[in-house]
Short mmCIF file of C-alpha atoms and ligand atoms in Angstrom, two decimals:
data_model
loop_
_atom_site.label_atom_id
_atom_site.label_comp_id
_atom_site.label_asym_id
_atom_site.label_seq_id
_atom_site.Cartn_x
_atom_site.Cartn_y
_atom_site.Cartn_z
CA UNK M 219 17.00 -16.59 -8.43
CA UNK M 220 15.35 -17.54 -5.09
CA UNK M 221 12.93 -15.10 -3.46
CA UNK M 222 12.01 -14.53 0.18
CA UNK M 223 8.63 -12.90 0.85
CA UNK M 224 7.90 -11.32 4.24
CA UNK M 225 4.46 -9.87 5.11
CA UNK M 226 1.52 -11.90 3.78
CA UNK M 227 -1.42 -9.58 4.43
CA UNK M 228 -4.05 -8.22 2.05
CA UNK M 229 -1.38 -7.22 -0.49
CA UNK M 230 1.62 -9.46 0.18
CA UNK M 231 -0.31 -12.75 -0.06
CA UNK M 232 -1.59 -12.31 -3.65
CA UNK M 233 1.73 -10.76 -4.72
CA UNK M 234 3.58 -13.83 -3.39
CA UNK M 235 1.08 -16.09 -5.15
CA UNK M 236 1.81 -14.39 -8.47
CA UNK M 237 5.54 -15.01 -8.01
CA UNK M 238 4.87 -18.71 -7.28
CA UNK M 239 2.63 -18.89 -10.37
CA UNK M 240 5.45 -17.34 -12.42
CA UNK M 241 7.70 -20.24 -11.40
CA UNK M 242 9.93 -18.59 -8.78
CA UNK M 243 11.10 -20.60 -5.76
CA UNK M 244 9.74 -18.75 -2.72
CA UNK M 245 10.36 -18.88 1.02
CA UNK M 246 7.68 -17.01 3.01
CA UNK M 247 7.10 -15.71 6.53
CA UNK M 248 4.60 -13.55 8.41
CA UNK M 249 4.92 -12.75 12.12
CA UNK M 250 1.16 -12.92 12.80
CA UNK M 251 -0.73 -14.37 9.80
CA UNK M 252 -0.80 -18.07 8.80
CA UNK M 253 0.62 -19.02 5.42
CA UNK M 254 -0.38 -22.70 4.91
CA UNK M 255 -2.11 -21.75 1.63
CA UNK M 256 1.20 -20.53 0.17
CA UNK M 257 3.04 -23.63 1.39
CA UNK M 258 0.31 -25.73 -0.28
CA UNK M 259 1.11 -23.88 -3.52
CA UNK M 260 4.78 -24.87 -3.26
CA UNK M 261 6.41 -22.12 -1.16
CA UNK M 262 8.81 -23.01 1.65
CA UNK M 263 7.67 -21.77 5.06
CA UNK M 264 10.18 -20.12 7.42
CA UNK M 265 10.09 -19.42 11.15
CA UNK M 266 11.70 -15.96 11.10
CA UNK M 267 12.71 -13.07 8.89
CA UNK M 268 16.32 -14.17 9.35
CA UNK M 269 15.55 -17.69 8.05
CA UNK M 270 13.73 -16.31 4.99
CA UNK M 271 16.78 -14.21 4.22
CA UNK M 272 19.34 -16.98 4.60
CA UNK M 273 17.39 -19.06 2.03
CA UNK M 274 16.88 -16.29 -0.57
CA UNK M 275 18.81 -14.15 -3.08
CA UNK M 276 16.17 -11.41 -3.22
CA UNK M 277 14.13 -10.57 -0.10
CA UNK M 278 10.83 -8.72 -0.52
CA UNK M 279 8.98 -7.11 2.40
CA UNK M 280 5.31 -5.99 2.35
CA UNK M 281 4.56 -4.64 5.84
CA UNK M 282 2.31 -1.92 7.31
CA UNK M 283 4.62 1.00 8.16
CA UNK M 284 8.16 2.25 8.94
CA UNK M 285 8.46 0.66 12.45
CA UNK M 286 7.43 -2.78 11.10
CA UNK M 287 9.93 -2.55 8.24
CA UNK M 288 12.72 -1.43 10.59
CA UNK M 289 11.88 -4.26 13.00
CA UNK M 290 11.67 -6.93 10.28
CA UNK M 291 14.87 -5.85 8.51
CA UNK M 292 17.08 -4.35 11.23
CA UNK M 293 15.62 -5.86 14.45
CA UNK M 294 16.38 -9.04 16.44
CA UNK M 295 15.96 -12.13 14.25
CA UNK M 296 15.62 -9.76 11.32
CA UNK M 297 16.69 -9.82 7.68
CA UNK M 298 20.03 -8.20 8.50
CA UNK M 299 21.03 -11.24 10.61
CA UNK M 300 20.61 -13.63 7.66
CA UNK M 301 22.02 -11.34 5.01
CA UNK M 302 25.29 -11.58 3.08
CA UNK M 303 26.95 -9.39 0.49
CA UNK M 304 25.38 -9.66 -2.98
CA UNK M 305 21.81 -10.26 -1.81
CA UNK M 306 19.12 -7.67 -2.61
CA UNK M 307 16.35 -6.38 -0.32
CA UNK M 308 13.24 -4.80 -1.87
CA UNK M 309 10.76 -3.13 0.49
CA UNK M 310 7.37 -2.79 -1.21
CA UNK M 311 5.58 -1.36 1.85
CA UNK M 312 4.42 2.28 1.89
CA UNK M 313 6.63 3.91 4.54
CA UNK M 314 8.32 7.25 5.30
CA UNK M 315 11.03 8.05 2.72
CA UNK M 316 13.47 8.84 5.58
CA UNK M 317 12.95 5.31 6.96
CA UNK M 318 13.74 3.82 3.51
CA UNK M 319 16.98 5.80 3.48
CA UNK M 320 17.86 4.61 7.01
CA UNK M 321 17.26 0.94 6.11
CA UNK M 322 19.15 1.37 2.81
CA UNK M 323 22.19 2.82 4.61
CA UNK M 324 22.27 0.00 7.20
CA UNK M 325 22.13 -2.64 4.43
CA UNK M 326 24.73 -0.83 2.31
CA UNK M 327 27.15 -1.13 5.25
CA UNK M 328 26.75 -4.94 4.84
CA UNK M 329 27.33 -4.81 1.06
CA UNK M 330 23.62 -5.32 0.36
CA UNK M 331 21.64 -3.37 -2.25
CA UNK M 332 18.22 -1.99 -1.32
CA UNK M 333 15.25 -0.64 -3.26
CA UNK M 334 12.09 1.02 -1.93
CA UNK M 335 9.32 -0.10 -4.28
CA UNK M 336 5.86 0.80 -2.95
CA UNK M 337 2.79 -0.02 -5.02
CA UNK M 338 -0.54 1.45 -6.02
CA UNK M 339 -3.66 -0.34 -7.18
CA UNK M 340 -4.97 -2.10 -4.08
CA UNK M 341 -5.98 -5.71 -3.55
CA UNK M 342 -7.68 -6.26 -6.98
CA UNK M 343 -4.52 -5.26 -8.86
CA UNK M 344 -2.33 -7.24 -6.43
CA UNK M 345 -4.43 -10.29 -7.34
CA UNK M 346 -4.29 -9.55 -11.10
CA UNK M 347 -0.55 -8.76 -11.01
CA UNK M 348 -1.23 -5.31 -12.49
CA UNK M 349 0.03 -3.01 -9.71
CA UNK M 350 1.79 0.29 -10.43
CA UNK M 351 5.23 -0.01 -8.82
CA UNK M 352 7.34 3.10 -8.09
CA UNK M 353 10.96 2.36 -7.32
CA UNK M 354 13.82 4.20 -5.60
CA UNK M 355 17.42 2.94 -5.84
CA UNK M 356 20.27 2.39 -8.30
CA UNK M 357 19.80 1.43 -11.95
CA UNK M 358 21.83 -1.83 -11.74
CA UNK M 359 19.78 -3.24 -8.86
CA UNK M 360 16.58 -2.07 -10.52
CA UNK M 361 17.51 -3.86 -13.77
CA UNK M 362 18.27 -7.05 -11.81
CA UNK M 363 14.91 -7.23 -10.01
CA UNK M 364 12.69 -5.65 -12.70
CA UNK M 365 11.65 -9.06 -14.16
CA UNK M 366 10.47 -10.10 -10.67
CA UNK M 367 8.56 -6.85 -10.11
CA UNK M 368 6.93 -7.25 -13.55
CA UNK M 369 5.28 -10.44 -12.32
CA UNK M 370 3.42 -8.31 -9.72
CA UNK M 371 2.87 -5.08 -11.65
CA UNK M 372 2.04 -3.85 -15.14
CA UNK M 373 3.94 -0.59 -14.60
CA UNK M 374 7.40 -0.63 -12.97
CA UNK M 375 9.17 2.76 -12.98
CA UNK M 376 12.51 3.78 -11.45
CA UNK M 377 11.85 7.31 -10.15
CA UNK M 378 15.14 8.17 -8.39
CA UNK M 379 17.46 7.24 -5.53
CA UNK M 380 16.45 5.32 -2.39
CA UNK M 381 13.43 7.08 -0.82
CA UNK M 382 12.14 8.40 -4.16
CA UNK M 383 9.75 5.46 -4.46
CA UNK M 384 8.08 6.39 -1.20
CA UNK M 385 8.04 10.12 -2.01
CA UNK M 386 6.14 9.15 -5.18
CA UNK M 387 3.79 6.94 -3.14
CA UNK M 388 3.04 9.84 -0.75
CA UNK M 389 2.13 11.99 -3.75
CA UNK M 390 -0.10 9.14 -4.97
CA UNK M 391 -1.80 8.83 -1.58
CA UNK M 392 -2.52 12.57 -1.39
CA UNK M 393 -4.19 12.45 -4.82
CA UNK M 394 -6.23 9.34 -3.92
CA UNK M 395 -7.43 10.70 -0.54
CA UNK M 396 -8.44 14.10 -1.96
CA UNK M 397 -10.12 12.44 -4.93
CA UNK M 398 -12.26 10.20 -2.68
CA UNK M 399 -13.18 13.24 -0.56
CA UNK M 400 -14.14 15.25 -3.67
CA UNK M 401 -16.24 12.36 -5.04
CA UNK M 402 -17.91 11.97 -1.62
CA UNK M 403 -18.81 15.65 -1.27
CA UNK M 404 -20.16 15.79 -4.83
CA UNK M 405 -22.24 12.60 -4.62
CA UNK M 406 -23.75 13.59 -1.24
CA UNK M 407 -24.89 16.85 -2.87
CA UNK M 408 -26.44 14.95 -5.79
CA UNK M 409 -28.20 12.46 -3.50
CA UNK M 410 -29.63 15.16 -1.24
CA UNK M 411 -30.85 17.05 -4.34
CA UNK M 412 -32.83 13.92 -5.19
CA UNK M 413 -30.79 12.84 -8.23
CA UNK M 414 -30.03 9.10 -8.49
CA UNK M 415 -26.29 8.78 -7.64
CA UNK M 416 -25.93 5.73 -9.93
CA UNK M 417 -27.11 7.89 -12.85
CA UNK M 418 -24.77 10.73 -11.82
CA UNK M 419 -21.91 8.20 -11.94
CA UNK M 420 -22.96 6.99 -15.41
CA UNK M 421 -23.24 10.57 -16.64
CA UNK M 422 -19.89 11.92 -15.42
CA UNK M 423 -17.44 9.01 -15.31
CA UNK M 424 -16.46 9.47 -18.98
CA UNK M 425 -15.89 13.23 -18.62
CA UNK M 426 -13.14 15.33 -17.05
CA UNK M 427 -14.25 14.46 -13.50
CA UNK M 428 -13.93 10.73 -14.18
CA UNK M 429 -11.00 8.93 -12.56
CA UNK M 430 -9.67 5.53 -11.60
CA UNK M 431 -10.61 6.40 -8.02
CA UNK M 432 -14.19 7.22 -9.04
CA UNK M 433 -14.52 3.96 -11.01
CA UNK M 434 -13.17 1.90 -8.10
CA UNK M 435 -14.92 3.60 -5.19
CA UNK M 436 -18.36 4.80 -6.37
CA UNK M 437 -19.65 1.22 -6.99
CA UNK M 438 -18.58 0.33 -3.41
CA UNK M 439 -20.30 3.45 -2.03
CA UNK M 440 -23.52 2.73 -3.98
CA UNK M 441 -23.55 -0.82 -2.53
CA UNK M 442 -22.73 0.40 1.00
CA UNK M 443 -19.79 -2.03 0.84
CA UNK M 444 -16.93 -0.67 2.95
CA UNK M 445 -15.02 -3.94 3.31
CA UNK M 446 -11.28 -3.26 2.80
CA UNK M 447 -9.43 -3.05 0.30
CA UNK M 448 -7.40 -0.27 1.76
CA UNK M 449 -8.13 0.45 5.41
CA UNK M 450 -8.66 4.00 6.66
CA UNK M 451 -6.03 3.39 9.37
CA UNK M 452 -3.43 2.65 6.66
CA UNK M 453 -4.38 5.80 4.77
CA UNK M 454 -4.05 7.79 8.01
CA UNK M 455 -0.54 6.33 8.27
CA UNK M 456 0.29 7.49 4.72
CA UNK M 457 -1.11 10.98 5.26
CA UNK M 458 0.85 11.27 8.54
CA UNK M 459 4.02 10.32 6.62
CA UNK M 460 3.08 12.90 3.94
CA UNK M 461 2.48 15.66 6.52
CA UNK M 462 5.75 14.84 8.38
CA UNK M 463 7.73 14.77 5.13
CA UNK M 464 6.09 18.00 3.94
CA UNK M 465 6.75 19.83 7.20
CA UNK M 466 10.40 18.71 7.22
CA UNK M 467 10.76 20.14 3.69
CA UNK M 468 8.81 23.36 4.45
CA UNK M 469 5.90 22.31 2.22
CA UNK M 470 2.49 23.13 3.76
CA UNK M 471 -0.17 20.57 2.73
CA UNK M 472 -3.51 22.25 3.58
CA UNK M 473 -5.80 19.90 1.64
CA UNK M 474 -4.01 16.83 2.99
CA UNK M 475 -4.44 18.17 6.54
CA UNK M 476 -8.17 18.60 5.91
CA UNK M 477 -8.81 15.07 4.69
CA UNK M 478 -6.57 13.75 7.48
CA UNK M 479 -8.99 15.24 10.03
CA UNK M 480 -11.93 13.66 8.16
CA UNK M 481 -10.23 10.28 8.51
CA UNK M 482 -9.49 10.96 12.19
CA UNK M 483 -13.22 11.63 12.76
CA UNK M 484 -14.09 8.33 11.04
CA UNK M 485 -11.57 6.55 13.26
CA UNK M 486 -13.27 8.02 16.35
CA UNK M 487 -16.55 6.76 14.87
CA UNK M 488 -15.16 3.18 14.82
CA UNK M 489 -14.44 3.03 11.08
CA UNK M 490 -10.63 2.72 11.10
CA UNK M 491 -10.79 -0.80 9.65
CA UNK M 492 -13.25 0.18 6.87
CA UNK M 493 -12.16 0.75 3.29
CA UNK M 494 -11.16 4.37 2.60
CA UNK M 495 -14.26 4.70 0.42
CA UNK M 496 -16.00 5.13 3.82
CA UNK M 497 -14.81 8.75 3.67
CA UNK M 498 -18.26 9.26 2.12
CA UNK M 499 -19.83 8.41 5.49
CA UNK M 500 -18.34 11.56 7.03
CA UNK M 501 -20.05 13.68 4.36
CA UNK M 502 -23.23 11.62 4.60
CA UNK M 503 -23.40 12.32 8.32
CA UNK M 504 -22.96 16.08 7.78
CA UNK M 505 -25.84 16.19 5.27
CA UNK M 506 -28.00 13.45 6.83
CA UNK M 507 -28.31 11.50 3.57
CA UNK M 508 -26.87 8.25 2.22
CA UNK M 509 -25.40 7.78 -1.27
CA UNK M 510 -26.84 4.37 -2.16
CA UNK M 511 -28.52 2.61 -5.10
P1 NAD T 661 -1.78 -5.92 6.10
O1 NAD T 661 -1.87 -5.36 7.48
O2 NAD T 661 -2.95 -6.68 5.54
O3 NAD T 661 -0.49 -6.88 5.98
C1 NAD T 661 0.75 -6.65 6.63
C2 NAD T 661 1.29 -7.97 7.11
O4 NAD T 661 2.58 -7.75 7.74
C3 NAD T 661 0.42 -8.63 8.19
O5 NAD T 661 0.03 -9.93 7.75
C4 NAD T 661 1.31 -8.69 9.44
O6 NAD T 661 1.10 -9.84 10.20
C5 NAD T 661 2.70 -8.66 8.83
N1 NAD T 661 3.75 -8.18 9.74
C6 NAD T 661 3.73 -7.09 10.54
N2 NAD T 661 4.91 -6.95 11.19
C7 NAD T 661 5.71 -7.97 10.76
C8 NAD T 661 7.06 -8.35 11.05
N3 NAD T 661 7.82 -7.66 11.89
N4 NAD T 661 7.57 -9.45 10.44
C9 NAD T 661 6.80 -10.18 9.57
N5 NAD T 661 5.51 -9.86 9.27
C10 NAD T 661 4.98 -8.77 9.86
O7 NAD T 661 -1.44 -4.69 5.16
P2 NAD T 661 -1.60 -4.57 3.55
O8 NAD T 661 -2.92 -4.01 3.23
O9 NAD T 661 -1.16 -5.84 2.91
O10 NAD T 661 -0.54 -3.41 3.27
C11 NAD T 661 0.85 -3.64 3.27
C12 NAD T 661 1.53 -2.36 2.78
O11 NAD T 661 1.08 -2.08 1.45
C13 NAD T 661 1.20 -1.12 3.63
O12 NAD T 661 2.33 -0.30 3.71
C14 NAD T 661 0.10 -0.46 2.83
O13 NAD T 661 0.03 0.93 3.07
C15 NAD T 661 0.54 -0.77 1.41
N6 NAD T 661 -0.54 -0.77 0.41
C16 NAD T 661 -1.75 -1.36 0.69
C17 NAD T 661 -2.76 -1.33 -0.27
C18 NAD T 661 -4.12 -1.95 0.00
O14 NAD T 661 -5.05 -1.68 -0.78
N7 NAD T 661 -4.27 -2.77 1.04
C19 NAD T 661 -2.54 -0.71 -1.52
C20 NAD T 661 -1.30 -0.17 -1.79
C21 NAD T 661 -0.30 -0.21 -0.82
#
């Protein structure tokens, strides 16, 4: 089975590398980023999303948000122009569930199956091939591409119809954002009280408050290392999609709205391109203390 990979950013590049390492024949393209390193590893380079598609049985996209996915798949020179019945498109970007459904319907009209398959785990797990992948679509298509997804993730779960993958991802992003905010507020309190935050981390990480988020983000906070990882501007995008989806379904999301405004303040402060662990800097500024080693 030949694979096309579109979108070679922080996540897409290591995911594509893992597919090459697993022995798949890849054709790759990114509208803005160079991809000589992937070509050096054996991938074929293409000049458009359409060309990637015409050379591939399964086309994977890993792009920032709904407009990019719609442009790459449905736009001029897009996937839909190189597609033919029987091919499969898998969008692994985190986008609005309604956009996944729109793209899925347009491809279905061409006899093409579609899955939304967003991921969790960030760059380290993209590199290790241990992402958590949450998939929306039909069982037959899922079974066909599952071996490919398993080369990028250690957990691959079909959660429902098209759009369900991205609903699951929104739930994931709410939990992650609120967890970082809770960790930030708590560690700022500890630091201002004069207790070593590294010792607080050691003392509580194995208890009920411990979490994957705490283990991933507290070491970054203690080092003052806010290099992304996952950029605040991308998390703002996810929370906006969560708030829009919630409001359309009559689901108020008061905690999500709160942390969204924290992220907006950080954006105004010039931190949109920082890792989302920089949420701590909002709380640090309020209390005039830094949580560092
Ligand atoms: P990124 O901005 O690093 O990469 C996106 C890539 O898409 C860029 O290289 C860009 O040039 C390319 N692109 C944009 N429009 C295009 C188009 N029309 N055609 C072809 N290429 C195009 O973003 P990322 O961090 O890799 O994230 C990708 C997706 O994965 C996002 O939806 C993000 O929310 C999600 N995600 C990211 C992380 C993370 O930790 N970075 C974790 C989980 C999920």
